[in-house]
Coordinates of C-alpha atoms in Angstrom, one line a residue:
M1 CA 1.0 12.7 -26.0
R2 CA 2.4 15.5 -23.9
T3 CA 3.0 14.3 -20.4
R4 CA 0.8 15.6 -17.6
R5 CA 2.5 13.7 -14.9
T6 CA 3.8 15.8 -12.1
A7 CA 7.2 15.4 -10.4
A8 CA 5.3 14.3 -7.3
V9 CA 3.5 11.5 -9.1
S10 CA 6.8 10.5 -10.7
A11 CA 8.3 10.2 -7.3
L12 CA 5.4 8.0 -6.2
A13 CA 5.9 5.7 -9.2
A14 CA 9.7 5.6 -9.1
L15 CA 11.4 2.3 -9.7
S16 CA 12.3 0.4 -6.5
I17 CA 16.0 -0.3 -5.7
L18 CA 16.6 -3.8 -4.5
A19 CA 18.5 -4.0 -1.3
A20 CA 21.9 -5.4 -1.9
G21 CA 24.3 -7.3 0.3
A22 CA 21.8 -7.7 3.2
C23 CA 22.7 -10.6 5.4
G24 CA 20.4 -13.4 6.3
A25 CA 18.6 -13.9 9.7
T26 CA 21.6 -15.5 11.3
A27 CA 22.3 -13.0 14.1
E28 CA 21.7 -13.9 17.7
K29 CA 17.9 -13.6 18.0
Q30 CA 16.0 -12.2 20.9
G31 CA 13.6 -14.6 22.5
T32 CA 15.8 -17.7 21.9
G33 CA 19.4 -16.5 22.3
K34 CA 20.5 -18.9 19.6
A35 CA 21.3 -18.2 16.0
D36 CA 19.7 -21.4 14.6
E37 CA 16.3 -21.1 16.3
P38 CA 13.2 -19.1 15.2
V39 CA 12.7 -15.6 16.6
T40 CA 10.0 -15.4 19.2
G41 CA 7.8 -12.7 20.6
L42 CA 7.4 -10.5 17.5
R43 CA 4.2 -8.5 17.0
I44 CA 3.0 -6.8 13.8
M45 CA 0.3 -4.1 14.1
V46 CA -2.1 -3.5 11.2
P47 CA -3.4 0.1 11.4
N48 CA -6.7 -0.6 9.7
T49 CA -9.5 -3.1 9.6
P50 CA -9.2 -6.8 8.6
G51 CA -9.4 -7.7 5.0
G52 CA -7.5 -4.8 3.5
G53 CA -4.1 -4.6 1.8
Y54 CA -2.1 -3.9 5.0
D55 CA -3.9 -6.8 6.8
T56 CA -3.2 -9.2 3.9
T57 CA 0.4 -8.2 3.7
A58 CA 1.1 -8.5 7.4
R59 CA -0.6 -11.9 7.7
T60 CA 1.3 -13.1 4.7
V61 CA 4.6 -11.9 6.2
A62 CA 3.8 -13.7 9.4
K63 CA 2.8 -16.9 7.7
V64 CA 5.9 -17.0 5.5
M65 CA 8.2 -16.3 8.4
E66 CA 6.6 -19.1 10.4
D67 CA 6.5 -21.6 7.5
T68 CA 10.2 -21.0 6.9
K69 CA 11.0 -21.2 10.6
I70 CA 12.5 -17.7 10.6
A71 CA 10.1 -16.8 13.5
S72 CA 7.4 -18.5 15.5
G73 CA 4.3 -17.3 17.3
I74 CA 4.1 -13.9 15.5
Q75 CA 1.1 -12.0 16.6
V76 CA -0.7 -9.9 14.0
F77 CA -3.3 -7.5 15.4
N78 CA -5.5 -4.7 14.1
L79 CA -5.7 -1.2 15.5
P80 CA -7.8 0.8 13.0
G81 CA -8.6 4.5 13.0
A82 CA -8.0 7.8 11.3
G83 CA -6.4 6.3 8.1
G84 CA -3.7 4.5 10.1
T85 CA -2.6 7.3 12.3
V86 CA -4.1 5.8 15.5
G87 CA -1.7 2.9 14.8
L88 CA 1.1 5.4 14.0
Q89 CA 0.5 7.2 17.3
R90 CA 0.6 3.8 19.2
T91 CA 3.9 2.9 17.4
V92 CA 5.5 6.2 18.4
N93 CA 4.2 5.8 22.0
E94 CA 5.9 2.3 22.1
K95 CA 9.3 3.9 22.2
G96 CA 12.1 1.4 22.7
N97 CA 9.8 -1.7 22.1
G98 CA 11.9 -3.8 19.8
K99 CA 9.3 -6.6 19.5
L100 CA 6.7 -4.4 17.8
A101 CA 6.5 -3.3 14.2
M102 CA 3.8 -1.6 12.2
Q103 CA 2.7 -2.6 8.7
M104 CA 2.4 0.6 6.7
G105 CA 2.8 2.2 3.3
L106 CA 1.8 5.1 1.2
G107 CA -1.6 5.4 3.0
V108 CA -0.1 6.1 6.3
V109 CA 2.2 8.7 4.8
G110 CA -0.7 10.6 3.4
A111 CA -3.0 10.2 6.4
S112 CA -0.4 11.7 8.7
Y113 CA -0.8 14.9 6.8
A114 CA -4.5 14.9 6.0
S115 CA -5.5 14.1 9.6
K116 CA -3.0 16.5 11.1
S117 CA -1.5 13.7 13.1
K118 CA 0.8 14.6 16.0
A119 CA 2.7 11.4 15.4
T120 CA 4.8 11.3 12.2
L121 CA 6.7 8.7 10.3
S122 CA 9.9 10.6 10.8
Q123 CA 9.6 9.6 14.5
T124 CA 9.6 5.9 13.7
T125 CA 12.5 3.5 12.9
P126 CA 12.3 2.5 9.2
I127 CA 12.8 -1.3 8.8
A128 CA 12.0 -2.5 5.3
K129 CA 10.0 -1.8 2.1
L130 CA 8.4 -5.0 1.1
M131 CA 6.5 -4.7 -2.2
E132 CA 4.7 -2.5 -4.7
E133 CA 1.3 -2.9 -6.2
A134 CA -0.4 -1.3 -9.2
G135 CA -3.8 0.4 -8.7
A136 CA -7.0 -0.6 -10.5
I137 CA -10.1 1.2 -11.5
V138 CA -12.9 -1.2 -10.6
V139 CA -16.7 -1.2 -11.2
P140 CA -19.5 -3.6 -10.2
K141 CA -20.4 -6.2 -12.8
D142 CA -23.6 -4.4 -13.8
S143 CA -22.0 -1.0 -14.2
P144 CA -22.9 1.1 -17.3
Y145 CA -19.2 1.9 -17.7
K146 CA -17.8 -0.8 -20.0
T147 CA -14.4 1.0 -20.6
I148 CA -12.3 3.5 -18.9
G149 CA -13.3 5.9 -21.7
D150 CA -16.9 5.5 -20.8
L151 CA -16.2 6.3 -17.2
V152 CA -14.0 9.4 -18.0
T153 CA -16.7 10.8 -20.3
A154 CA -19.4 10.6 -17.6
W155 CA -16.9 11.9 -15.0
K156 CA -15.9 14.9 -17.0
A157 CA -19.6 15.8 -17.6
D158 CA -20.4 16.0 -13.9
P159 CA -17.5 15.2 -11.6
K160 CA -19.5 15.7 -8.4
A161 CA -22.1 13.2 -9.5
V162 CA -19.6 10.4 -10.0
A163 CA -18.6 9.1 -6.6
V164 CA -15.3 7.2 -6.3
G165 CA -14.5 5.0 -3.3
G166 CA -11.2 3.9 -1.9
G167 CA -9.9 1.8 1.0
S168 CA -7.9 4.7 2.5
S169 CA -8.7 8.1 4.1
L170 CA -7.9 11.4 2.6
G171 CA -4.2 11.5 1.6
G172 CA -4.0 7.7 1.2
P173 CA -3.1 6.0 -2.1
D174 CA -6.7 5.3 -2.9
H175 CA -7.4 9.0 -2.6
L176 CA -4.3 10.1 -4.4
L177 CA -5.0 7.8 -7.3
P178 CA -8.4 9.3 -8.4
T179 CA -7.2 12.8 -7.8
Q180 CA -4.2 12.3 -10.1
L181 CA -6.3 10.4 -12.6
A182 CA -8.7 13.4 -12.6
K183 CA -5.9 15.8 -13.2
A184 CA -4.6 13.6 -16.1
V185 CA -7.9 13.7 -17.9
G186 CA -8.6 17.4 -17.4
I187 CA -10.8 17.3 -14.3
D188 CA -10.1 19.7 -11.3
P189 CA -8.8 17.3 -8.6
K190 CA -10.5 19.3 -6.0
K191 CA -13.9 18.3 -7.6
V192 CA -13.3 14.6 -7.1
N193 CA -16.2 13.2 -5.0
Y194 CA -14.1 10.8 -2.9
I195 CA -15.6 8.5 -0.3
G196 CA -13.0 6.9 2.0
Y197 CA -13.4 3.5 3.6
D198 CA -11.1 2.0 6.3
G199 CA -9.4 -0.7 4.2
G200 CA -10.4 -3.0 1.3
G201 CA -12.6 -5.0 3.6
E202 CA -15.0 -2.1 3.9
L203 CA -14.6 -0.8 0.3
L204 CA -15.6 -4.0 -1.4
P205 CA -19.3 -4.1 -0.1
A206 CA -19.6 -0.5 -1.3
I207 CA -18.6 -1.5 -4.8
L208 CA -20.8 -4.6 -4.9
G209 CA -23.7 -2.6 -3.4
N210 CA -23.4 0.1 -6.1
K211 CA -22.9 2.8 -3.4
I212 CA -20.2 4.3 -5.5
A213 CA -19.7 4.7 -9.2
F214 CA -16.2 3.1 -9.2
G215 CA -13.5 2.1 -6.8
A216 CA -9.8 2.9 -7.0
S217 CA -7.5 0.7 -5.0
G218 CA -4.8 -2.0 -5.4
F219 CA -6.0 -4.7 -7.8
G220 CA -4.9 -7.4 -5.4
E221 CA -7.8 -6.4 -3.1
F222 CA -10.3 -7.7 -5.7
L223 CA -8.7 -10.7 -7.3
D224 CA -11.2 -13.2 -5.9
Q225 CA -14.2 -11.0 -6.9
I226 CA -12.7 -10.4 -10.3
Q227 CA -12.2 -14.1 -10.9
A228 CA -15.8 -14.7 -9.7
G229 CA -17.2 -12.1 -12.1
Q230 CA -18.5 -9.9 -9.4
V231 CA -16.5 -6.8 -10.4
R232 CA -14.8 -5.7 -13.5
V233 CA -11.5 -3.8 -13.9
L234 CA -11.5 -1.1 -16.4
A235 CA -7.8 -0.3 -16.2
V236 CA -4.7 -0.8 -14.2
T237 CA -2.2 1.9 -13.3
S238 CA 1.0 0.1 -13.9
E239 CA 3.5 0.9 -16.7
K240 CA 2.9 -2.5 -18.3
P241 CA 0.0 -5.0 -18.2
I242 CA -0.4 -7.1 -15.1
D243 CA 0.1 -10.9 -15.6
A244 CA -2.9 -11.7 -13.3
L245 CA -5.1 -9.4 -15.4
K246 CA -3.8 -10.0 -18.9
D247 CA -6.9 -8.7 -20.7
V248 CA -7.1 -5.4 -18.8
P249 CA -5.5 -2.4 -20.4
T250 CA -3.2 0.1 -18.6
L251 CA -4.2 3.7 -18.3
K252 CA -1.3 4.6 -20.7
A253 CA -2.6 2.1 -23.3
S254 CA -6.0 3.7 -23.0
G255 CA -4.6 7.1 -23.8
I256 CA -4.2 8.5 -20.3
D257 CA -0.7 9.4 -19.4
L258 CA -0.5 8.3 -15.8
V259 CA 1.4 5.6 -13.9
F260 CA 0.7 5.2 -10.2
T261 CA 2.1 2.6 -7.8
N262 CA 1.3 1.9 -4.2
W263 CA 3.8 0.3 -1.8
R264 CA 3.9 -1.3 1.6
G265 CA 6.6 -1.6 4.2
V266 CA 7.4 -2.0 7.9
V267 CA 8.5 0.5 10.6
A268 CA 9.3 0.0 14.3
P269 CA 8.9 2.4 17.2
P270 CA 11.5 5.0 17.9
G271 CA 14.5 4.3 20.1
I272 CA 14.8 0.6 19.6
G273 CA 18.2 -0.9 20.1
D274 CA 20.6 -1.9 17.3
A275 CA 20.1 -5.6 18.2
D276 CA 16.3 -5.4 17.8
K277 CA 16.6 -3.5 14.5
K278 CA 19.0 -6.2 13.3
V279 CA 16.6 -9.0 14.2
W280 CA 13.7 -7.4 12.2
T281 CA 16.0 -6.5 9.3
D282 CA 17.7 -9.9 9.1
S283 CA 14.4 -11.8 9.5
L284 CA 12.6 -9.9 6.8
T285 CA 15.7 -10.2 4.5
A286 CA 15.7 -14.0 5.0
M287 CA 11.9 -14.0 4.3
H288 CA 12.4 -12.0 1.1
R289 CA 15.0 -14.6 -0.1
S290 CA 12.7 -17.5 0.5
K291 CA 10.8 -19.3 -2.3
E292 CA 7.7 -19.1 -0.2
W293 CA 7.7 -15.3 -0.2
Q294 CA 8.4 -15.2 -4.0
G295 CA 5.4 -17.5 -4.4
E296 CA 3.2 -15.1 -2.4
L297 CA 4.4 -12.2 -4.5
A298 CA 3.2 -14.0 -7.6
K299 CA 0.0 -15.2 -6.0
H300 CA -1.1 -11.6 -5.0
G301 CA 0.3 -9.9 -8.1
W302 CA 2.8 -7.9 -6.0
T303 CA 6.0 -6.5 -7.4
D304 CA 9.2 -7.3 -5.5
A305 CA 10.6 -4.0 -4.3
F306 CA 12.6 -5.0 -1.2
M307 CA 14.9 -2.5 0.5
T308 CA 16.1 -2.0 4.1
G309 CA 18.1 0.4 6.2
D310 CA 19.3 3.7 4.9
E311 CA 17.9 3.0 1.5
F312 CA 14.4 2.6 2.9
A313 CA 14.8 5.6 5.2
A314 CA 15.8 7.8 2.2
Y315 CA 12.9 6.4 0.1
L316 CA 10.4 7.1 3.0
T317 CA 11.7 10.7 3.2
A318 CA 11.2 11.2 -0.6
Q319 CA 7.7 9.7 -0.5
D320 CA 6.8 12.0 2.5
K321 CA 7.8 15.1 0.5
A322 CA 6.0 13.9 -2.7
V323 CA 2.8 13.3 -0.8
A324 CA 3.0 16.6 1.1
D325 CA 3.4 18.4 -2.2
I326 CA 0.3 16.8 -3.7
L327 CA -1.8 17.3 -0.6
T328 CA -0.7 20.9 -0.4
E329 CA -1.9 21.4 -4.0
L330 CA -5.3 19.9 -2.9
G331 CA -5.5 22.1 0.1
L332 CA -5.2 19.2 2.6
A333 CA -1.8 19.8 4.0

């Protein structure tokens, strides 16, 4: 089948490069002054509401770092608003604060354009990319759409009448996914009736309450509800089937030539010192190497895509351009 995938989408779905040669968290650590004691005083900001993908990721990071004694007393707090750009502005305003980091990802990249944010990711200090996650097309258990083909048929007949919800604002991954899916099946992306919610914690009730025809988000957001039979997944957006959802077809296996991958990472405020940057980088590198983190990747169905330093900075720049290109096409940037 002739590909309809744009260069921008290809950039979004590019294979991750594993960080090589990164050292463990053995540097002198601020808060203790000793190399063999846990880091103290670290704070991770989640720029949307509790219960979503960023929140789950940040709290998992904190738990693993504490369980492995890489750090102790990590504070995770939520500062939602404007698709993550309220948190982004706060991060930029915290210039020089080496104890603070922000959990972020593709959603914040897009929101910074769609909301015309004064603060930009180019102003932050890139620390690490943590993981990738395939998207899922999800419907409530009593939905009339039994297959992705059923949904696409109804969607093409009247795009405006088929509301799709996502856990991100305009420009975020849950918005980009249905617009690119629409384009792949021959629907004008500008006709997508998208309703944005501030994180998966707000999206799920909308799906369960039949307020939208389908949801588009990371499949990990719905694993408990999938297992409980409350929602059904019509398709996943990965290249290959997902182990946690072995009976669910990919879009490609369903005849739709689209692969779409979300990702999450960590950035720090601008102007932090080299020592602070090293503490964050070394701590997250040690966490990534732990069996506890590998277990969490498997538990949530996340794909290991760890990278740090200049690699992550270059990746972030490429993602920024790819998203800007898509949003420009949609008239949102």
